[in-house]
Structure formats: C-alpha cells, structure tokens
Amino acid sequence: MPLYKQEHLQHISQQFRIYGQILHAELCKIGHINETYTATYEQGGVTVRYIHQKINQGVFKKPVEVMENVMRVTEHLRAKLRTNGARQCTRRSLTVVPTHEGQPFYVDEEGNYWRTFVFVERVQSFESVQTPEQAFEAGRAFGEFQNLLADLPGDRLHETIPDFHNTRKRFAALQSAIEADAADRVRKAKAEIEFALAQEPWIDTLLQAHAEGRIPERITHNDTKFNNVMLDWETGRAMCVVDLDTVMPGLVHYDFGDMVRTTTSPTMEDEPDVSKVRLQMPMFEALARGYVQATRDFLTPEERSHLAFAGKLISYTIGIRFLTDYLQGDTYFRVHRPDHNLARCRTQFQLVRSIAEQEETMQRFVEGL
Ligand code: GN1
Ligand code: MG
C-alpha cells in the first residue's frame, strides 16, 4: 500500500469509535468492487482488527441508502441471534462500528464514503469449493440469512442497484454494448456473443413467474458468492455471510443461483482452462440440501421447482455482465490481466452448458428433498 494511503487511512480510522491505535493496514484483494482494508490496532495490550471499506460510488450511487439497508439488516440479525440464544454474535453477523457522531459512515474530504466493521476472527473464505460439506454450509448459511430476514419489520428495503438480476435488462445492455463496440472488441468475442444471444428464449422464465404472481419477492442477499461465506477455521462451519451492499428485495433464486454458480465447479471464476469448468453433482446436492433445510419454514413448492434452473440463469446473467463490461472496455469489474472479463465470461458460459446437460438430474434431486 503506498504511503499516502496509509496516512489517509490513519485519518479515516480516527473517525470511528475504535479504542487504541492503528498499527498497520493491508489492502484486501478479494472482491471486484469496493476498496477494503484489514487494519490492526493495539487495544489495552492486545491486537484487534477492523475492516475499513471505501464504497464504490460508481457502482453504488446512493451510499446512504446502502448503509440504511446494512444497518437495518445487521441490527435485525443481531437481535434475532440473541433471541435464539446464539453465542458469539459478533462472529455470526457483521457489526458496523459507528463514527464518533454515531453515523454508520464517514465522508472524507473527497466525498468518499467509508464504513468500518468488526473483523471476524478465526474464519476463512475460499475462492472455490473444496468439499461437499463446504457446499452444504454455504447453502445453509445463505438460507438461514434469508430465513432470519423474512420478518424484517418496516418499509421495503432500498434497491441499492435497481434491476440488479434482471436478465432481460442485462440482455438489452449487452445488445447495446455490441452495437456501440466502444472498445473495438466485438470481433474478439464473437463466439461468446453468439452463445449469449442464442440463450434468449429462456431468459424471462423467472421474471414471468414473478409477474404472474407465482413466485414472491423476498429479502435476498444478491451476491452469494462462495467467498462471501466465512467458515470457522476449526469446525469448517459457516459462521457468517458478508458483503451486504446488495441485500434488497429479490427472488430467492438470485441467491440460490449465484451459490450454484460459485459453489459447484472445482475452478475459480476466471479459470483460463474452461475444460475444467463443470457442475459437480455431489456439490450441487450438498448445497441444495443445506439451502432447502434452512428455508423449510417459508420456501414454497413453486419456488423450489425453479432452484435447478436458477443456477443456469444466474451463471448466464453474470456471464453476460462480464461480457458487456469487456465490450465496454472494463469499466465496472476490477480486472487484473488483459481480457480478464472475457475469461470470466467464458467460465460462466461453460458452466451454463454443464448445468444445461445435468438440469433434469438436478431438478429430480431438488424435487425429492
Ligand atoms: C461483484 O466484487 P464482488 O465479489 O463483491 C458483483 C457481483 C458479481 C461478482 C462476480 C455489486 O461482486 O454481482 O456476481 O462481482 N457485485 C456488484 O464475481 O456488481
Ligand atoms: Mg459484492
């Protein structure tokens, strides 16, 4: 981390209700959107850690609304966990550390929004799934998250990114990006574009089911990547889920679909060798068992009947978002190498193919749960 940033971060850190002195901070490389630092402090002779995070305002246009959602959600989770007699509540749900004025964020002199969380210790996250037990834990954790939020009182949460998982709108954005060809990359992505456009017949399935009142809106996480689940070092059990910026009204399938996308293939999201990308049935089965078990109280048979399809839909949707960003010159997702977004798109589309091949078996399994 460059020095000027350290000084800046020192200044930021002093705005929050943290006792003790900041010793050092490191940039966290996980995540394509926000800027995240792990900061170590000295407090009464021991070291403790906090997360400082700068919200990406290019992506989150209304950071105040983001933090309103985050506060309502984390406070509700904490209250429910306490009522349920859970131990180690600050390891089971994120805790926002307020500023000295009691605000959930600090706005710096450049207009950047910063927030601070208690660092959850003795947990780890993974970029790709290692065992079916982990897949089960991911399904259970996000299922429990939805279940705990099912009775959130008050107004509808803000839509922090409108139409976030609206595949039809994402499809239209892709079409515009192809038309504009702003970065002169259409010719390099010919095969991917062709594949993307050919899937159009099924992309409205869930939007239609929702419009017809067959599946309800719920409170969903919307970014249920496997690396957003924190697993206990010792027990391997999921302790908490992180990255709450997109918690908002949605369909349960957006969450389950993104879990299938990130928790069933042995590969990373940007695996260069697409022949390694595939949905592994044992992972899917464990994931679905964990999820269905945790959502038993509210999930309707109609919702359950679309779970297998959801994996294909969300892998496709994220795939066309990577493709669109590639065509537009990489303005949204952080990239670390040339053609990175194209590589990410290819793995998503390979997964779509793999799911399509196994969709009936997946469907039968879910129906039998
Ligand atoms: C972004 O950066 P991260 O991991 O929090 C994106 C998700 C994508 C994901 C793909 C707000 O999430 O929607 O699924 O990348 N978040 C936003 O890896 O766009
Ligand atoms: Mg995210």
CSV table of C-alpha atoms and ligand atoms in Angstrom, one decimal:
chain,number,residue,atom,x,y,z
A,1,MET,CA,0.0,0.0,0.0
A,2,PRO,CA,1.5,3.4,-0.9
A,3,LEU,CA,2.4,5.6,2.0
A,4,TYR,CA,0.0,8.4,1.2
A,5,LYS,CA,-2.8,5.8,1.6
A,6,GLN,CA,-1.5,4.8,5.0
A,7,GLU,CA,-1.7,8.3,6.2
A,8,HIS,CA,-5.1,8.7,4.7
A,9,LEU,CA,-6.3,5.5,6.3
A,10,GLN,CA,-4.9,6.7,9.6
A,11,HIS,CA,-7.1,9.8,9.3
A,12,ILE,CA,-10.1,7.7,8.3
A,13,SER,CA,-9.6,5.3,11.1
A,14,GLN,CA,-9.7,8.1,13.7
A,15,GLN,CA,-13.2,9.0,12.7
A,16,PHE,CA,-14.7,5.8,14.1
A,17,ARG,CA,-15.4,4.7,17.6
A,18,ILE,CA,-12.4,2.5,17.9
A,19,TYR,CA,-10.2,2.5,21.0
A,20,GLY,CA,-6.5,2.2,20.6
A,21,GLN,CA,-4.0,3.0,17.9
A,22,ILE,CA,-3.8,1.8,14.4
A,23,LEU,CA,-0.6,-0.2,13.8
A,24,HIS,CA,-0.9,-1.1,10.1
A,25,ALA,CA,-3.4,-1.9,7.4
A,26,GLU,CA,-3.4,-4.1,4.3
A,27,LEU,CA,-5.4,-3.9,1.1
A,28,CYS,CA,-7.6,-6.9,0.8
A,29,LYS,CA,-7.6,-8.3,-2.8
A,30,ILE,CA,-10.9,-10.1,-2.7
A,31,GLY,CA,-13.9,-8.5,-4.4
A,32,HIS,CA,-14.2,-6.7,-7.7
A,33,ILE,CA,-16.0,-3.6,-6.5
A,34,ASN,CA,-15.2,-1.9,-3.1
A,35,GLU,CA,-11.8,-1.0,-1.7
A,36,THR,CA,-11.3,-3.0,1.5
A,37,TYR,CA,-8.6,-2.7,4.2
A,38,THR,CA,-7.8,-5.0,7.1
A,39,ALA,CA,-6.5,-2.8,9.9
A,40,THR,CA,-4.7,-3.9,13.0
A,41,TYR,CA,-5.0,-1.9,16.2
A,42,GLU,CA,-3.4,-2.0,19.7
A,43,GLN,CA,-6.1,-2.1,22.4
A,44,GLY,CA,-5.0,-2.4,26.0
A,45,GLY,CA,-2.0,-4.6,25.1
A,46,VAL,CA,-3.7,-6.9,22.6
A,47,THR,CA,-4.1,-6.5,18.9
A,48,VAL,CA,-7.5,-6.4,17.4
A,49,ARG,CA,-8.6,-6.0,13.8
A,50,TYR,CA,-11.2,-4.0,12.0
A,51,ILE,CA,-12.3,-3.7,8.3
A,52,HIS,CA,-12.3,-0.2,6.7
A,53,GLN,CA,-14.0,-0.1,3.4
A,54,LYS,CA,-14.5,2.6,0.8
A,55,ILE,CA,-17.8,2.2,-1.0
A,56,ASN,CA,-17.5,2.3,-4.8
A,57,GLN,CA,-19.8,5.1,-5.7
A,58,GLY,CA,-19.6,4.4,-9.4
A,59,VAL,CA,-21.5,1.2,-8.6
A,60,PHE,CA,-23.5,2.2,-5.5
A,61,LYS,CA,-24.9,5.6,-6.5
A,62,LYS,CA,-26.7,6.1,-3.2
A,63,PRO,CA,-24.3,5.1,-0.4
A,64,VAL,CA,-26.5,6.5,2.3
A,65,GLU,CA,-29.3,4.1,1.2
A,66,VAL,CA,-26.8,1.2,1.1
A,67,MET,CA,-25.9,1.9,4.7
A,68,GLU,CA,-29.5,2.3,5.8
A,69,ASN,CA,-30.1,-1.2,4.5
A,70,VAL,CA,-27.0,-2.5,6.1
A,71,MET,CA,-27.9,-1.1,9.5
A,72,ARG,CA,-31.4,-2.4,9.4
A,73,VAL,CA,-30.3,-5.8,8.3
A,74,THR,CA,-27.4,-6.2,10.8
A,75,GLU,CA,-29.4,-4.9,13.7
A,76,HIS,CA,-32.2,-7.3,12.9
A,77,LEU,CA,-29.9,-10.2,12.5
A,78,ARG,CA,-28.2,-9.4,15.8
A,79,ALA,CA,-31.5,-9.1,17.7
A,80,LYS,CA,-32.7,-12.4,16.3
A,81,LEU,CA,-29.5,-14.2,17.0
A,82,ARG,CA,-29.6,-13.0,20.6
A,83,THR,CA,-33.3,-14.1,21.0
A,84,ASN,CA,-32.3,-17.5,19.6
A,85,GLY,CA,-29.6,-17.7,22.2
A,86,ALA,CA,-26.8,-17.8,19.7
A,87,ARG,CA,-23.3,-17.4,21.1
A,88,GLN,CA,-20.5,-15.3,19.6
A,89,CYS,CA,-23.0,-12.9,17.9
A,90,THR,CA,-20.3,-10.7,16.5
A,91,ARG,CA,-18.8,-13.7,14.7
A,92,ARG,CA,-22.2,-14.6,13.3
A,93,SER,CA,-23.3,-11.4,11.7
A,94,LEU,CA,-21.4,-8.3,10.7
A,95,THR,CA,-21.2,-5.4,13.2
A,96,VAL,CA,-20.9,-1.9,11.9
A,97,VAL,CA,-18.7,0.4,14.0
A,98,PRO,CA,-20.2,4.0,14.0
A,99,THR,CA,-18.3,7.3,13.8
A,100,HIS,CA,-17.9,9.4,16.9
A,101,GLU,CA,-21.0,11.2,15.8
A,102,GLY,CA,-22.9,7.9,15.7
A,103,GLN,CA,-23.1,7.8,11.9
A,104,PRO,CA,-22.7,4.4,10.1
A,105,PHE,CA,-20.3,6.0,7.6
A,106,TYR,CA,-17.7,8.8,7.3
A,107,VAL,CA,-17.5,11.0,4.3
A,108,ASP,CA,-13.9,12.2,3.6
A,109,GLU,CA,-12.8,15.5,2.0
A,110,GLU,CA,-13.1,14.0,-1.5
A,111,GLY,CA,-16.6,12.9,-0.9
A,112,ASN,CA,-15.8,9.2,-0.5
A,113,TYR,CA,-18.0,7.1,1.8
A,114,TRP,CA,-16.1,4.9,4.4
A,115,ARG,CA,-17.5,2.4,6.8
A,116,THR,CA,-16.0,0.2,9.4
A,117,PHE,CA,-16.8,-3.4,10.5
A,118,VAL,CA,-15.6,-5.5,13.4
A,119,PHE,CA,-13.2,-8.1,11.8
A,120,VAL,CA,-14.4,-11.6,12.3
A,121,GLU,CA,-11.5,-13.7,13.6
A,122,ARG,CA,-10.7,-17.3,13.1
A,123,VAL,CA,-12.7,-17.7,9.9
A,124,GLN,CA,-11.7,-18.1,6.3
A,125,SER,CA,-13.3,-17.9,2.9
A,126,PHE,CA,-12.4,-19.8,-0.3
A,127,GLU,CA,-12.4,-18.8,-4.0
A,128,SER,CA,-13.5,-22.3,-5.0
A,129,VAL,CA,-15.3,-25.1,-3.1
A,130,GLN,CA,-13.2,-27.9,-1.7
A,131,THR,CA,-15.7,-30.4,-0.3
A,132,PRO,CA,-19.5,-31.1,-0.3
A,133,GLU,CA,-19.5,-30.2,3.4
A,134,GLN,CA,-18.5,-26.7,2.4
A,135,ALA,CA,-21.2,-26.5,-0.2
A,136,PHE,CA,-23.7,-27.6,2.4
A,137,GLU,CA,-22.5,-24.9,4.7
A,138,ALA,CA,-22.9,-22.3,2.0
A,139,GLY,CA,-26.4,-23.3,1.3
A,140,ARG,CA,-27.3,-23.4,4.9
A,141,ALA,CA,-25.7,-20.0,5.7
A,142,PHE,CA,-27.5,-18.1,2.9
A,143,GLY,CA,-30.7,-20.0,3.6
A,144,GLU,CA,-30.5,-19.0,7.2
A,145,PHE,CA,-29.8,-15.5,6.3
A,146,GLN,CA,-33.0,-15.3,4.2
A,147,ASN,CA,-34.9,-17.0,6.9
A,148,LEU,CA,-33.7,-14.6,9.6
A,149,LEU,CA,-34.7,-11.6,7.4
A,150,ALA,CA,-38.1,-12.9,6.4
A,151,ASP,CA,-39.7,-10.9,9.2
A,152,LEU,CA,-37.7,-7.7,8.9
A,153,PRO,CA,-40.2,-5.0,10.1
A,154,GLY,CA,-40.7,-1.7,8.4
A,155,ASP,CA,-40.6,-0.4,4.8
A,156,ARG,CA,-39.3,-2.2,1.8
A,157,LEU,CA,-35.5,-2.1,1.7
A,158,HIS,CA,-33.9,0.3,-0.8
A,159,GLU,CA,-33.0,-1.2,-4.2
A,160,THR,CA,-29.3,-0.3,-4.0
A,161,ILE,CA,-28.8,-1.3,-7.6
A,162,PRO,CA,-32.1,-1.3,-9.5
A,163,ASP,CA,-32.7,-4.3,-11.7
A,164,PHE,CA,-29.6,-6.0,-10.4
A,165,HIS,CA,-30.5,-9.5,-11.5
A,166,ASN,CA,-33.0,-8.6,-14.2
A,167,THR,CA,-31.7,-10.8,-17.0
A,168,ARG,CA,-33.9,-9.1,-19.7
A,169,LYS,CA,-32.4,-5.7,-18.9
A,170,ARG,CA,-28.9,-7.2,-18.7
A,171,PHE,CA,-29.5,-8.7,-22.1
A,172,ALA,CA,-30.6,-5.3,-23.5
A,173,ALA,CA,-27.4,-3.8,-22.1
A,174,LEU,CA,-25.4,-6.4,-23.8
A,175,GLN,CA,-27.1,-5.7,-27.1
A,176,SER,CA,-26.3,-2.0,-26.8
A,177,ALA,CA,-22.7,-2.8,-25.9
A,178,ILE,CA,-22.4,-5.0,-29.1
A,179,GLU,CA,-24.0,-2.2,-31.1
A,180,ALA,CA,-21.6,0.5,-29.8
A,181,ASP,CA,-18.5,-1.6,-29.8
A,182,ALA,CA,-16.8,1.1,-27.8
A,183,ALA,CA,-13.5,-0.7,-27.1
A,184,ASP,CA,-13.4,-2.4,-30.6
A,185,ARG,CA,-13.6,-5.9,-29.0
A,186,VAL,CA,-16.7,-7.3,-30.7
A,187,ARG,CA,-14.6,-9.3,-33.1
A,188,LYS,CA,-12.6,-10.9,-30.3
A,189,ALA,CA,-15.7,-12.0,-28.5
A,190,LYS,CA,-17.6,-13.4,-31.5
A,191,ALA,CA,-18.2,-16.9,-30.1
A,192,GLU,CA,-19.3,-15.6,-26.7
A,193,ILE,CA,-21.6,-13.1,-28.2
A,194,GLU,CA,-23.2,-15.8,-30.4
A,195,PHE,CA,-23.7,-18.0,-27.4
A,196,ALA,CA,-25.1,-15.2,-25.3
A,197,LEU,CA,-27.7,-14.2,-27.9
A,198,ALA,CA,-28.8,-17.8,-28.6
A,199,GLN,CA,-30.0,-18.2,-25.0
A,200,GLU,CA,-32.6,-15.6,-25.3
A,201,PRO,CA,-35.7,-17.9,-25.4
A,202,TRP,CA,-35.4,-18.9,-21.7
A,203,ILE,CA,-34.1,-15.7,-20.0
A,204,ASP,CA,-37.5,-14.4,-18.9
A,205,THR,CA,-38.7,-17.5,-17.1
A,206,LEU,CA,-38.4,-16.2,-13.5
A,207,LEU,CA,-39.4,-12.6,-14.4
A,208,GLN,CA,-42.6,-14.1,-15.9
A,209,ALA,CA,-43.3,-16.4,-13.0
A,210,HIS,CA,-42.9,-13.4,-10.6
A,211,ALA,CA,-45.1,-11.1,-12.8
A,212,GLU,CA,-47.8,-13.8,-12.8
A,213,GLY,CA,-47.7,-13.9,-9.0
A,214,ARG,CA,-46.3,-17.5,-8.9
A,215,ILE,CA,-43.1,-16.6,-7.0
A,216,PRO,CA,-42.9,-13.8,-4.4
A,217,GLU,CA,-40.5,-11.1,-3.7
A,218,ARG,CA,-38.4,-11.6,-0.6
A,219,ILE,CA,-35.4,-10.1,1.1
A,220,THR,CA,-32.3,-11.6,-0.5
A,221,HIS,CA,-28.6,-11.2,-0.4
A,222,ASN,CA,-28.0,-11.0,-4.1
A,223,ASP,CA,-24.2,-11.6,-4.0
A,224,THR,CA,-24.0,-15.1,-2.6
A,225,LYS,CA,-20.6,-15.9,-4.0
A,226,PHE,CA,-18.9,-18.7,-2.1
A,227,ASN,CA,-16.1,-16.3,-0.9
A,228,ASN,CA,-18.8,-14.3,0.9
A,229,VAL,CA,-19.3,-17.1,3.4
A,230,MET,CA,-16.9,-17.1,6.4
A,231,LEU,CA,-16.1,-20.6,7.5
A,232,ASP,CA,-14.8,-21.3,11.0
A,233,TRP,CA,-11.1,-22.4,10.9
A,234,GLU,CA,-11.6,-25.2,13.3
A,235,THR,CA,-15.0,-26.6,12.7
A,236,GLY,CA,-15.5,-25.7,9.0
A,237,ARG,CA,-19.0,-24.5,9.9
A,238,ALA,CA,-20.3,-21.3,8.3
A,239,MET,CA,-20.2,-18.5,10.8
A,240,CYS,CA,-21.5,-15.6,8.9
A,241,VAL,CA,-22.1,-14.1,5.5
A,242,VAL,CA,-20.5,-10.8,4.4
A,243,ASP,CA,-20.9,-8.2,1.6
A,244,LEU,CA,-24.3,-6.8,2.5
A,245,ASP,CA,-24.4,-4.0,0.0
A,246,THR,CA,-26.9,-5.7,-2.3
A,247,VAL,CA,-29.2,-7.0,0.3
A,248,MET,CA,-32.6,-5.9,-1.0
A,249,PRO,CA,-35.9,-7.2,-2.4
A,250,GLY,CA,-35.3,-10.0,-4.8
A,251,LEU,CA,-36.2,-13.6,-5.7
A,252,VAL,CA,-34.7,-16.5,-3.7
A,253,HIS,CA,-33.4,-17.8,-7.0
A,254,TYR,CA,-31.0,-15.0,-7.4
A,255,ASP,CA,-29.3,-16.2,-4.2
A,256,PHE,CA,-29.5,-19.9,-4.9
A,257,GLY,CA,-28.5,-19.4,-8.5
A,258,ASP,CA,-25.3,-17.5,-7.5
A,259,MET,CA,-24.5,-20.2,-5.0
A,260,VAL,CA,-24.7,-22.8,-7.7
A,261,ARG,CA,-22.5,-20.6,-9.9
A,262,THR,CA,-19.8,-20.3,-7.3
A,263,THR,CA,-20.1,-23.4,-5.2
A,264,THR,CA,-20.3,-26.4,-7.6
A,265,SER,CA,-17.3,-26.1,-10.0
A,266,PRO,CA,-13.8,-27.1,-8.9
A,267,THR,CA,-12.5,-24.0,-10.7
A,268,MET,CA,-12.1,-20.3,-9.9
A,269,GLU,CA,-14.3,-17.7,-11.6
A,270,ASP,CA,-11.6,-16.8,-14.0
A,271,GLU,CA,-10.1,-20.2,-14.7
A,272,PRO,CA,-8.3,-19.9,-18.1
A,273,ASP,CA,-8.8,-23.6,-19.0
A,274,VAL,CA,-12.6,-23.8,-19.5
A,275,SER,CA,-12.4,-27.6,-20.0
A,276,LYS,CA,-12.0,-27.8,-16.2
A,277,VAL,CA,-15.3,-25.9,-15.5
A,278,ARG,CA,-18.3,-28.1,-14.6
A,279,LEU,CA,-21.1,-28.5,-12.2
A,280,GLN,CA,-20.2,-31.3,-9.9
A,281,MET,CA,-23.4,-33.2,-8.8
A,282,PRO,CA,-22.2,-34.0,-5.2
A,283,MET,CA,-21.6,-30.3,-4.6
A,284,PHE,CA,-24.9,-29.3,-6.0
A,285,GLU,CA,-26.7,-31.9,-3.9
A,286,ALA,CA,-25.0,-30.8,-0.7
A,287,LEU,CA,-25.7,-27.2,-1.5
A,288,ALA,CA,-29.3,-27.8,-2.2
A,289,ARG,CA,-29.7,-29.9,1.0
A,290,GLY,CA,-28.2,-27.1,3.1
A,291,TYR,CA,-30.4,-24.5,1.5
A,292,VAL,CA,-33.7,-26.3,1.5
A,293,GLN,CA,-33.2,-27.4,5.1
A,294,ALA,CA,-32.6,-23.8,6.2
A,295,THR,CA,-35.5,-22.3,4.2
A,296,ARG,CA,-38.1,-25.0,5.0
A,297,ASP,CA,-40.2,-22.6,7.0
A,298,PHE,CA,-41.0,-20.3,4.1
A,299,LEU,CA,-39.9,-21.8,0.7
A,300,THR,CA,-43.0,-22.6,-1.5
A,301,PRO,CA,-43.1,-25.7,-3.8
A,302,GLU,CA,-43.2,-23.3,-6.8
A,303,GLU,CA,-40.1,-21.6,-5.6
A,304,ARG,CA,-38.4,-24.9,-5.0
A,305,SER,CA,-39.3,-26.1,-8.5
A,306,HIS,CA,-37.1,-23.3,-10.1
A,307,LEU,CA,-34.0,-23.9,-8.0
A,308,ALA,CA,-32.2,-26.1,-10.5
A,309,PHE,CA,-33.0,-23.6,-13.3
A,310,ALA,CA,-31.7,-20.7,-11.1
A,311,GLY,CA,-28.1,-21.9,-11.4
A,312,LYS,CA,-28.2,-21.7,-15.1
A,313,LEU,CA,-29.9,-18.4,-15.2
A,314,ILE,CA,-27.6,-16.6,-12.8
A,315,SER,CA,-24.4,-18.1,-14.3
A,316,TYR,CA,-25.7,-16.8,-17.6
A,317,THR,CA,-26.6,-13.4,-16.2
A,318,ILE,CA,-23.2,-12.8,-14.6
A,319,GLY,CA,-21.6,-14.2,-17.7
A,320,ILE,CA,-23.3,-11.5,-19.9
A,321,ARG,CA,-22.4,-8.8,-17.4
A,322,PHE,CA,-18.7,-9.8,-17.7
A,323,LEU,CA,-19.1,-9.8,-21.5
A,324,THR,CA,-20.8,-6.4,-21.5
A,325,ASP,CA,-18.1,-5.0,-19.4
A,326,TYR,CA,-15.4,-6.5,-21.6
A,327,LEU,CA,-17.1,-4.9,-24.7
A,328,GLN,CA,-17.3,-1.6,-22.9
A,329,GLY,CA,-13.6,-1.6,-22.0
A,330,ASP,CA,-13.6,-2.9,-18.4
A,331,THR,CA,-15.2,0.0,-16.7
A,332,TYR,CA,-17.2,-1.9,-14.0
A,333,PHE,CA,-15.4,-5.0,-12.6
A,334,ARG,CA,-11.8,-4.6,-11.4
A,335,VAL,CA,-9.5,-6.5,-13.8
A,336,HIS,CA,-6.0,-7.9,-13.2
A,337,ARG,CA,-4.9,-9.0,-16.6
A,338,PRO,CA,-5.7,-8.5,-20.3
A,339,ASP,CA,-9.0,-10.0,-21.4
A,340,HIS,CA,-9.8,-10.8,-17.8
A,341,ASN,CA,-13.5,-10.1,-18.2
A,342,LEU,CA,-13.6,-12.3,-21.3
A,343,ALA,CA,-12.1,-15.2,-19.4
A,344,ARG,CA,-14.6,-14.7,-16.6
A,345,CYS,CA,-17.4,-14.7,-19.2
A,346,ARG,CA,-16.1,-17.9,-20.8
A,347,THR,CA,-16.1,-19.8,-17.5
A,348,GLN,CA,-19.7,-18.7,-16.8
A,349,PHE,CA,-20.9,-19.8,-20.2
A,350,GLN,CA,-19.1,-23.2,-19.8
A,351,LEU,CA,-21.0,-23.6,-16.5
A,352,VAL,CA,-24.3,-22.8,-18.2
A,353,ARG,CA,-23.6,-25.6,-20.7
A,354,SER,CA,-22.6,-28.0,-17.9
A,355,ILE,CA,-25.8,-27.2,-16.0
A,356,ALA,CA,-28.0,-27.5,-19.1
A,357,GLU,CA,-26.6,-31.0,-19.5
A,358,GLN,CA,-27.5,-32.0,-16.0
A,359,GLU,CA,-30.6,-29.9,-15.4
A,360,GLU,CA,-33.0,-32.8,-15.3
A,361,THR,CA,-31.0,-34.7,-12.7
A,362,MET,CA,-30.6,-31.6,-10.6
A,363,GLN,CA,-34.4,-31.0,-10.9
A,364,ARG,CA,-35.2,-34.5,-9.8
A,365,PHE,CA,-32.9,-34.2,-6.8
A,366,VAL,CA,-34.4,-30.9,-5.6
A,367,GLU,CA,-37.9,-32.2,-6.0
A,368,GLY,CA,-37.0,-35.3,-4.0
A,369,LEU,CA,-35.7,-33.3,-1.0
B,1,GN1,C1,-19.1,-8.4,-7.9
B,1,GN1,O1,-16.9,-7.8,-6.1
B,1,GN1,P1,-17.9,-8.7,-5.6
B,1,GN1,O2,-17.3,-10.1,-5.4
B,1,GN1,O3,-18.5,-8.3,-4.3
B,1,GN1,C2,-20.6,-8.1,-8.3
B,1,GN1,C3,-21.4,-9.3,-8.3
B,1,GN1,C4,-20.8,-10.4,-9.2
B,1,GN1,C5,-19.4,-10.6,-8.8
B,1,GN1,C6,-18.8,-11.6,-9.8
B,1,GN1,C7,-22.2,-5.0,-6.8
B,1,GN1,O4,-19.1,-8.9,-6.6
B,1,GN1,O5,-22.7,-9.0,-8.7
B,1,GN1,O6,-21.6,-11.6,-9.2
B,1,GN1,O7,-18.6,-9.4,-8.7
B,1,GN1,N1,-21.1,-7.1,-7.4
B,1,GN1,C8,-21.7,-6.0,-7.8
B,1,GN1,O8,-17.6,-12.1,-9.2
B,1,GN1,O9,-21.9,-5.8,-9.0
B,2,MG,MG,-20.2,-8.0,-3.7
